[in-house]
Tab-separated table of C-alpha atoms and ligand atoms in Angstrom:
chain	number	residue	atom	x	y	z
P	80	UNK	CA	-26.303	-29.037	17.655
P	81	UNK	CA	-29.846	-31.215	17.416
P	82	UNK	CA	-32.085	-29.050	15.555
P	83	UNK	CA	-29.617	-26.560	14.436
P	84	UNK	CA	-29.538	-25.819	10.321
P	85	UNK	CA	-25.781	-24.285	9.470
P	86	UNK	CA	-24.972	-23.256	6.419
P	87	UNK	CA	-20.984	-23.134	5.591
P	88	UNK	CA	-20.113	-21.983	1.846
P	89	UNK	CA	-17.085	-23.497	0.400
P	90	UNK	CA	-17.792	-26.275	2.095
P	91	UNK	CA	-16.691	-28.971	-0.906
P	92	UNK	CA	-12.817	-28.424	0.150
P	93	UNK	CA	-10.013	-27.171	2.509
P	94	UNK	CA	-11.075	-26.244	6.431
P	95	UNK	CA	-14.837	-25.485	5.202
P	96	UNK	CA	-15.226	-29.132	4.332
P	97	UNK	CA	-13.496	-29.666	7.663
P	98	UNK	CA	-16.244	-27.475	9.660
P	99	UNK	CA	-18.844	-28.836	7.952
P	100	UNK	CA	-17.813	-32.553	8.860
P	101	UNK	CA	-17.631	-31.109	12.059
P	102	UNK	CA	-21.143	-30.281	12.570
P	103	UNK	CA	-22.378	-33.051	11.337
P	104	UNK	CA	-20.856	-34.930	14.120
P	105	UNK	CA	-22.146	-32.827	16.306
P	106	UNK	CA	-25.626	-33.433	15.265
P	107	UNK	CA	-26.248	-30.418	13.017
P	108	UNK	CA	-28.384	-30.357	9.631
P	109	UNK	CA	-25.294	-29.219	7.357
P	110	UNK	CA	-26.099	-27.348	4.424
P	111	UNK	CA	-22.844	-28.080	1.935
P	112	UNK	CA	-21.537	-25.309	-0.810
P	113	UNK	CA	-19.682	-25.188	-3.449
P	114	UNK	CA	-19.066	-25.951	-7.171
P	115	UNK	CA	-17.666	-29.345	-7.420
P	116	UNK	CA	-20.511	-32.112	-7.442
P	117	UNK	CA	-18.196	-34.429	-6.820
P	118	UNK	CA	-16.120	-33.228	-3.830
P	119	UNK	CA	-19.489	-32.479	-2.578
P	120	UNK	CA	-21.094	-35.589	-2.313
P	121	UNK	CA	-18.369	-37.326	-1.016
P	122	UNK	CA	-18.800	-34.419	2.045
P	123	UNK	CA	-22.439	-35.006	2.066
P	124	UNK	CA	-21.655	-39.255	2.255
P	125	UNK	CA	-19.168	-38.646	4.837
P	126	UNK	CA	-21.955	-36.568	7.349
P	127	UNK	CA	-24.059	-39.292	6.253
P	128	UNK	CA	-21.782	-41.749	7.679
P	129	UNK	CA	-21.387	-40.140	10.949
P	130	UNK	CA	-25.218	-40.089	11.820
P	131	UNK	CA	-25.381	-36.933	10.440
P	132	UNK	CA	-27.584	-34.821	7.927
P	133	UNK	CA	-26.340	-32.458	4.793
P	134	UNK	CA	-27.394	-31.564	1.633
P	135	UNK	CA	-25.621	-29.854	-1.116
P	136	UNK	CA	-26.082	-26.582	-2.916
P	137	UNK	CA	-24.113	-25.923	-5.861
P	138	UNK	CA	-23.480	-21.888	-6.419
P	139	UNK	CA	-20.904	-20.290	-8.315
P	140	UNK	CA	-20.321	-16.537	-5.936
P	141	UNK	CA	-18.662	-15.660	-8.913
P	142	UNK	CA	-21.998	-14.508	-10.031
P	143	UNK	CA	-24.210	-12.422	-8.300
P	144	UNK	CA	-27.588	-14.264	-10.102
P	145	UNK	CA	-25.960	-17.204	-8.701
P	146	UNK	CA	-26.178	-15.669	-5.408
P	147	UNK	CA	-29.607	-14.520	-5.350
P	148	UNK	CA	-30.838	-17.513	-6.501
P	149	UNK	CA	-28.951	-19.795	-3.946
P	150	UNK	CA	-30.380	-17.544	-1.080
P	151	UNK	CA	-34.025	-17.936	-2.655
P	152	UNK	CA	-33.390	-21.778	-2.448
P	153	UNK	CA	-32.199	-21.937	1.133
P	154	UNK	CA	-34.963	-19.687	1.992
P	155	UNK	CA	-37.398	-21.826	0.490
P	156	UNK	CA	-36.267	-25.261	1.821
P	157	UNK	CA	-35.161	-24.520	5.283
P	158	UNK	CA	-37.872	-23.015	8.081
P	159	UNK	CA	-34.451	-21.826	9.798
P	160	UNK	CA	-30.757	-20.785	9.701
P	161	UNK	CA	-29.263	-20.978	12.967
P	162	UNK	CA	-25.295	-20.355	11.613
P	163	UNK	CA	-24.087	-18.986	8.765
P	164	UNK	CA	-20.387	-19.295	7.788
P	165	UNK	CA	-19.088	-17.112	4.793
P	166	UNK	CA	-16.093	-19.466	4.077
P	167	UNK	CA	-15.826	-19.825	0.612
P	168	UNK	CA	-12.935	-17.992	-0.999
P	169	UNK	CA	-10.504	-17.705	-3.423
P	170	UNK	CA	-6.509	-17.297	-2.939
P	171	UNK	CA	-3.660	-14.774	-4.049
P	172	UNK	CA	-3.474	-16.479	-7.239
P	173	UNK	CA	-5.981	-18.996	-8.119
P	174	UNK	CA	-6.971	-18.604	-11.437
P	175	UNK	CA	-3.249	-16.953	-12.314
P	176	UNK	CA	-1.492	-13.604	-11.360
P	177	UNK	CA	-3.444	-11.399	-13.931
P	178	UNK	CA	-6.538	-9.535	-12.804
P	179	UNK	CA	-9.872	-11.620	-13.844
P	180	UNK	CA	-13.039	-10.403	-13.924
P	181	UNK	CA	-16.641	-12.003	-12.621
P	182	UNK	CA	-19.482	-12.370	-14.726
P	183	UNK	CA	-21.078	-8.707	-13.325
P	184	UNK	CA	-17.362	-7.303	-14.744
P	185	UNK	CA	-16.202	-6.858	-10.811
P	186	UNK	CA	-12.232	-7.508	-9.711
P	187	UNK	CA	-12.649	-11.629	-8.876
P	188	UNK	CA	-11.185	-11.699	-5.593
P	189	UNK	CA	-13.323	-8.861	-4.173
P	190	UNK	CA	-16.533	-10.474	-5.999
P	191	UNK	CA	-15.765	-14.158	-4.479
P	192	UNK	CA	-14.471	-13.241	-1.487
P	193	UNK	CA	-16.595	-10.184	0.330
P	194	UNK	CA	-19.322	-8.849	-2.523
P	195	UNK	CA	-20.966	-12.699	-2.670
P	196	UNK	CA	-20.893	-13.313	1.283
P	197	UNK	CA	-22.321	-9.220	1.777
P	198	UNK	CA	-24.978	-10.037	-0.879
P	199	UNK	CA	-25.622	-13.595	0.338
P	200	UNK	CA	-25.666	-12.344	3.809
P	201	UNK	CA	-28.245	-9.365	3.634
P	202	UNK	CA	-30.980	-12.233	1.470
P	203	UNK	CA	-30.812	-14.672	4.543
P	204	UNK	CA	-31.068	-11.885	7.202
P	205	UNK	CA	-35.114	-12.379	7.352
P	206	UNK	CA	-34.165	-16.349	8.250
P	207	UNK	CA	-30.997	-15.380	10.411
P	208	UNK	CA	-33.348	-12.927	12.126
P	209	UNK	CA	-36.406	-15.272	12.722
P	210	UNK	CA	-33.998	-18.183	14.139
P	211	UNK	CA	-32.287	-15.711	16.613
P	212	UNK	CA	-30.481	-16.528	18.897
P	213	UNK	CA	-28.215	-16.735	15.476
P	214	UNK	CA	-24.930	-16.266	14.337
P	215	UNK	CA	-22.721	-14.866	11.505
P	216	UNK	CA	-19.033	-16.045	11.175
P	217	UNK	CA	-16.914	-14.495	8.536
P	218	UNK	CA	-13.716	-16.303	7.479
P	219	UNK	CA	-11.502	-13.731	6.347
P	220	UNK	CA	-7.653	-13.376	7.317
P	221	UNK	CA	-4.920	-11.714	8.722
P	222	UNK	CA	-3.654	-10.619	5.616
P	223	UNK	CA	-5.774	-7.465	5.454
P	224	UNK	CA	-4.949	-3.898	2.938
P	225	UNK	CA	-7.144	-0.571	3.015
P	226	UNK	CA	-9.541	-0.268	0.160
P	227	UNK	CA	-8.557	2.488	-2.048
P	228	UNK	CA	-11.968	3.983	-2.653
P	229	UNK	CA	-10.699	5.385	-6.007
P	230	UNK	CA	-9.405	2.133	-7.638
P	231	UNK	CA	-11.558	-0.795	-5.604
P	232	UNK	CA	-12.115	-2.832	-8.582
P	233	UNK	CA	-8.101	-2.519	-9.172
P	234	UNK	CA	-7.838	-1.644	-12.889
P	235	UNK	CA	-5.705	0.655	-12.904
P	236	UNK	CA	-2.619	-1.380	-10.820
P	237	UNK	CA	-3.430	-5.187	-10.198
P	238	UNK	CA	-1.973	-7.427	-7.704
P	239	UNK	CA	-2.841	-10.852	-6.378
P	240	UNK	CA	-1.970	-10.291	-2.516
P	241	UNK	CA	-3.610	-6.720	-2.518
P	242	UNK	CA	-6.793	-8.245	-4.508
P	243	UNK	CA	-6.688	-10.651	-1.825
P	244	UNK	CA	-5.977	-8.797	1.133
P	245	UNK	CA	-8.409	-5.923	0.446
P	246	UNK	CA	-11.102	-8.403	-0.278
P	247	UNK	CA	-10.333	-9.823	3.367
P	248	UNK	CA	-10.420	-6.508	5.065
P	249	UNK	CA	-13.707	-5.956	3.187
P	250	UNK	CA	-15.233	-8.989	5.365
P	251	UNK	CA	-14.036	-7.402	8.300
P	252	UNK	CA	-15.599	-4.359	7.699
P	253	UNK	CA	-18.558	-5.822	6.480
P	254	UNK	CA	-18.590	-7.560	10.222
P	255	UNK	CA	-18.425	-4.332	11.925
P	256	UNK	CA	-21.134	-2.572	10.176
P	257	UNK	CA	-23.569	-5.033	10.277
P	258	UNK	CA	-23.046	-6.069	13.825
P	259	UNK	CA	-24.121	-2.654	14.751
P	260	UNK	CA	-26.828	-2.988	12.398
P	261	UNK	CA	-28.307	-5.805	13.843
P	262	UNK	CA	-27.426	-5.065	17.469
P	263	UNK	CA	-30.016	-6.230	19.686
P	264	UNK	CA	-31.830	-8.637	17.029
P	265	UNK	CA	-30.104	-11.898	18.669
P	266	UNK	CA	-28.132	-12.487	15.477
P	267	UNK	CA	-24.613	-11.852	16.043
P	268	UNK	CA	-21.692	-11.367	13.453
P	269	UNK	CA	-17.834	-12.252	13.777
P	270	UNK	CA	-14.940	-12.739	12.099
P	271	UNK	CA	-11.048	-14.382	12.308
P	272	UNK	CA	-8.096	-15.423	10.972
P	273	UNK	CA	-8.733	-19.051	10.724
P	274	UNK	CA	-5.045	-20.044	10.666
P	275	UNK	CA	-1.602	-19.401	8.721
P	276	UNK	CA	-1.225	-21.455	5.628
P	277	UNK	CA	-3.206	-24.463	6.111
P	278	UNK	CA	-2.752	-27.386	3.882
P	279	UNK	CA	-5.568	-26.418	1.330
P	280	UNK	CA	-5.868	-25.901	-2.522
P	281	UNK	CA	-5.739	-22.318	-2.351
P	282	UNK	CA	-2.305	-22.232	-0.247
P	283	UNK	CA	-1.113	-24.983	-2.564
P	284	UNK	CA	-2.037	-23.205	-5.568
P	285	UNK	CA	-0.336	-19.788	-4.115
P	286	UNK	CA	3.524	-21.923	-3.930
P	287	UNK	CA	3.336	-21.961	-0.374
P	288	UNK	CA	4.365	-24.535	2.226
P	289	UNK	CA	1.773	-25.203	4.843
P	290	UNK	CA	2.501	-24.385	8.222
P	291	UNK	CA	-0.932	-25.111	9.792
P	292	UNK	CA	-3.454	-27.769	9.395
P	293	UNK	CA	-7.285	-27.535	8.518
P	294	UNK	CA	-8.089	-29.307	11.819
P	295	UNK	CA	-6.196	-25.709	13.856
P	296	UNK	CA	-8.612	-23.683	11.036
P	297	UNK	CA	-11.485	-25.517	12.250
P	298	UNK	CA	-11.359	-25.191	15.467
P	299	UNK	CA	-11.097	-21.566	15.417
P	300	UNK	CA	-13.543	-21.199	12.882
P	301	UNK	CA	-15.995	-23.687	14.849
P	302	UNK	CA	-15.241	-21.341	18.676
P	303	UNK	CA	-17.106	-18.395	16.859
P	304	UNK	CA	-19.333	-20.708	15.305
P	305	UNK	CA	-21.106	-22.500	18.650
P	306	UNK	CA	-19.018	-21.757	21.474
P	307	UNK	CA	-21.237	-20.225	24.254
P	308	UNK	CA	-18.184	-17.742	25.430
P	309	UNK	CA	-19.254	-16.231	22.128
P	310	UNK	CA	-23.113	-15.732	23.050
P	311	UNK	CA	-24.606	-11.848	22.704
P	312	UNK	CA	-20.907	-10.779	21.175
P	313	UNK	CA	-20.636	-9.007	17.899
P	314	UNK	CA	-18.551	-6.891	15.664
P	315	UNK	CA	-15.321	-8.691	16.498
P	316	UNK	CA	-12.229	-9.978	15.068
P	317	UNK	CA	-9.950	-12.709	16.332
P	318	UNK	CA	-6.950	-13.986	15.110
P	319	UNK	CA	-7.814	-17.938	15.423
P	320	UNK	CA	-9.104	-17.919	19.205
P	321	UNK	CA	-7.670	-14.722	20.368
P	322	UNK	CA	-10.001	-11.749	20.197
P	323	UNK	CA	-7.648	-8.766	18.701
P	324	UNK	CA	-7.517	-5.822	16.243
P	325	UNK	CA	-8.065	-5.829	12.962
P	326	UNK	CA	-6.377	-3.148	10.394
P	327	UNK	CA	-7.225	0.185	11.069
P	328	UNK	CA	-9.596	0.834	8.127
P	329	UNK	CA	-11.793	-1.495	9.644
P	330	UNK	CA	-12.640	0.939	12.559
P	331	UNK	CA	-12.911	3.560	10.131
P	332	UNK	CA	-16.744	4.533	10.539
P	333	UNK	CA	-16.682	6.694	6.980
P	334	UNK	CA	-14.994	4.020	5.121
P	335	UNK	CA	-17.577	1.180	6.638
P	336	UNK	CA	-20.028	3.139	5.216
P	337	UNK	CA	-18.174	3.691	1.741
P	338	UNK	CA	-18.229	0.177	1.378
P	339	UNK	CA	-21.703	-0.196	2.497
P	340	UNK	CA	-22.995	2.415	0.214
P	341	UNK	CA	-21.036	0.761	-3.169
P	342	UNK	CA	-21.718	-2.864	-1.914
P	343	UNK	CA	-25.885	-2.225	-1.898
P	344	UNK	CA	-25.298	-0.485	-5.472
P	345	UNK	CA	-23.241	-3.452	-7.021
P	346	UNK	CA	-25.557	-5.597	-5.823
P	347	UNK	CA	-28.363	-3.894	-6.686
P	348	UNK	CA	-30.055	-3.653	-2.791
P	349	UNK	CA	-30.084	-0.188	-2.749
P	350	UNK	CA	-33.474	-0.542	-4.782
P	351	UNK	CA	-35.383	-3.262	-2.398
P	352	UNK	CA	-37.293	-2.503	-0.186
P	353	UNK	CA	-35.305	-2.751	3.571
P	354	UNK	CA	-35.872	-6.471	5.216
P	355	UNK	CA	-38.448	-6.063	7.781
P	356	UNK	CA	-37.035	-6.578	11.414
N	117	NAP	N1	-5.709	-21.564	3.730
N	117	NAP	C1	-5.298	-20.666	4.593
N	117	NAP	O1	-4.198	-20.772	5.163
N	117	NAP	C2	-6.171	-19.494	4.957
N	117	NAP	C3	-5.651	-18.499	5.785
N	117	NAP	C4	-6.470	-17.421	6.127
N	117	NAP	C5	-7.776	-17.373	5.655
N	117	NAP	N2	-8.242	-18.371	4.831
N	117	NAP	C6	-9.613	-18.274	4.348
N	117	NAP	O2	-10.293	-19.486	4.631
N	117	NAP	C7	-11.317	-19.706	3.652
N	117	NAP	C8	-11.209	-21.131	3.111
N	117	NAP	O3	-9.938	-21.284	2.519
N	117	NAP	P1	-9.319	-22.701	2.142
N	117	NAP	O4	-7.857	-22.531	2.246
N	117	NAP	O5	-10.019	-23.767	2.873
N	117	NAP	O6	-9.696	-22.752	0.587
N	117	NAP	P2	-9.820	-23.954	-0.447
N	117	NAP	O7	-9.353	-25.254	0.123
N	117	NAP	O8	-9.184	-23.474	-1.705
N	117	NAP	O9	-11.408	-24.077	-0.627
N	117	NAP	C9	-12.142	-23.027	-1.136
N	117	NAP	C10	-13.627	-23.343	-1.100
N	117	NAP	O10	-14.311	-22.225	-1.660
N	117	NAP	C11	-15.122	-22.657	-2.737
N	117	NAP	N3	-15.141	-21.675	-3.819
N	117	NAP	C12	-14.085	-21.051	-4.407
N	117	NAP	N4	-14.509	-20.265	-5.412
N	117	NAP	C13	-15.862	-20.399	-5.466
N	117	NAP	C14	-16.871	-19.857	-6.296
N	117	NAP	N5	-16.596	-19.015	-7.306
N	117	NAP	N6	-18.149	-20.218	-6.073
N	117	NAP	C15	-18.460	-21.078	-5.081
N	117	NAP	N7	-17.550	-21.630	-4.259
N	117	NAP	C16	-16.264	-21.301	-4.464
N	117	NAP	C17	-14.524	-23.966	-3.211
N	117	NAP	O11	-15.546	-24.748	-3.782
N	117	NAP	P3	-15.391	-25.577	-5.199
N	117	NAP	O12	-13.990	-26.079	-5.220
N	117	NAP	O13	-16.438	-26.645	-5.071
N	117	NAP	O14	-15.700	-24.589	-6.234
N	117	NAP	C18	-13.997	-24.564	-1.922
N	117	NAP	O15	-15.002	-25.301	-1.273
N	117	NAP	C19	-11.114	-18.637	2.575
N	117	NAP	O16	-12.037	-17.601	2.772
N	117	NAP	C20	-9.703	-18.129	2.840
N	117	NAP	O17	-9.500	-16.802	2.415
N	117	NAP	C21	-7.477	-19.432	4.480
């Protein structure tokens, strides 16, 4: 991993923290996320210790200013990306069971969880693109629900898991659509199921008892990330190591482009000018 510059948001707790500790081993130049300044440097220490090299960037994706002026900053201090991992994420209930807003007004879950990582995404793609070979993991889960194109923003009936699950399934499709985007470029996109109910804040916070650990998460999470059985493959989802399907929505060409189509509005890309190849 000499040379290589990986990104991994969320990367201040839970199996994020455990990729990025990871890489650093490995010899990577680990670019650390998150909110917490403190949880972060101890990360950024702990690289440190192991020979390797991070640095921290603090971003809250619960802002879409936030996210535009995080990818500005990467884009300014790094000459390349080599791996980006959308990782960061919030849980069925963090925050509480009632429906929260983020500061653009959007349903929480599907801001943190899919509209940051799409917006996020589509900034560094001029980076991504000029450090091809390059790849795009995104963590989402097996807990996946359709979209209901009439009610995305869920204010008419809210629910935790389906806030959660449809914010999941919007990664997936997200993976789909720009994999064939971006066919042929040399960056690639992916995405998985990490693992079930790892020990992490986000399963603690939902009542759950783990039944996984962030080490199995990592390693799945880390196969898409460098593993060369991934090279030139795109578009796909795997349930920790095993390539399978994801919910049917995702294949759903008209509903990809649904998303795509309201994703570039609420982020306002629909009026920039397309990245050049
Ligand atoms: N845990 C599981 O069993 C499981 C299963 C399937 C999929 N996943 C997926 O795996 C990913 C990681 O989950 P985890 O269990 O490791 O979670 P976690 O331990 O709760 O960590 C979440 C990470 O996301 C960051 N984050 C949350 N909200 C943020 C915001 N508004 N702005 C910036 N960063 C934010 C946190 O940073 P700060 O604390 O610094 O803000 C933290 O680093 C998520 O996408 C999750 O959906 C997890």
């Amino acid at each position: 991993m000499r040379d290589k510059t990986v990104l991994i948001t969320g990367s201040t707790d839970g199996v994020g923290r455990e990729v990025a500790i990871e890489l650093g081993k490995r010899g990577a130049k680990v670019l650390v996320h998150g909110r917490d300044t403190a949880r972060a440097r101890e990360v950024v220490a702990e690289i440190g210790r192991s020979g390797g090299l991070a640095e921290f960037y603090a971003a809250d994706l619960s802002s879409l200013a936030d996210v535009r002026g995080f990818a500005a900053v990467v884009a300014d201090d790094h000459a390349r990306l080599d791996i980006l991992i959308n990782n960061a994420g919030i849980g069925t209930r963090t925050g509480g069971p009632q429906r929260r807003a983020s500061a653009d007004g959007h349903e929480l879950r599907f801001a943190v969880n899919y509209l940051a990582g799409f917006l996020l995404t589509r900034l560094l793609l001029p980076l991504l693109r000029s450090s091809a070979p390059a790849r795009v993991v995104n963590v989402a889960s097996a807990g996946q629900a359709p979209i209901d194109f009439d009610d995305v923003m869920l204010a008419r009936s809210y629910d935790g898991a389906q806030a959660y699950m449809q914010s999941k399934l919007a990664q997936v499709m997200f993976t789909v659509d720009l994999a064939q985007e971006l066919a042929g470029s040399g960056v690639t996109v992916n995405c998985l199921h990490p693992a079930t109910y790892m020990a992490t804040t986000m399963v603690r916070e939902a009542g759950v008892s783990p039944t996984s650990t962030v080490e199995e998460g990592a390693d799945a999470i880390l196969n898409l990330a460098v593993s060369p059985d991934l090279e030139g493959r795109s578009g796909l989802y795997f349930n920790r190591k095993q390539q399978t399907r994801a919910n049917a929505q995702a294949y759903d060409q008209a509903a990809r482009q649904r998303l795509r189509e309201l994703s570039l509005r609420l982020t306002g890309l629909h009026l920039e000018p397309p990245a050049r190849p």
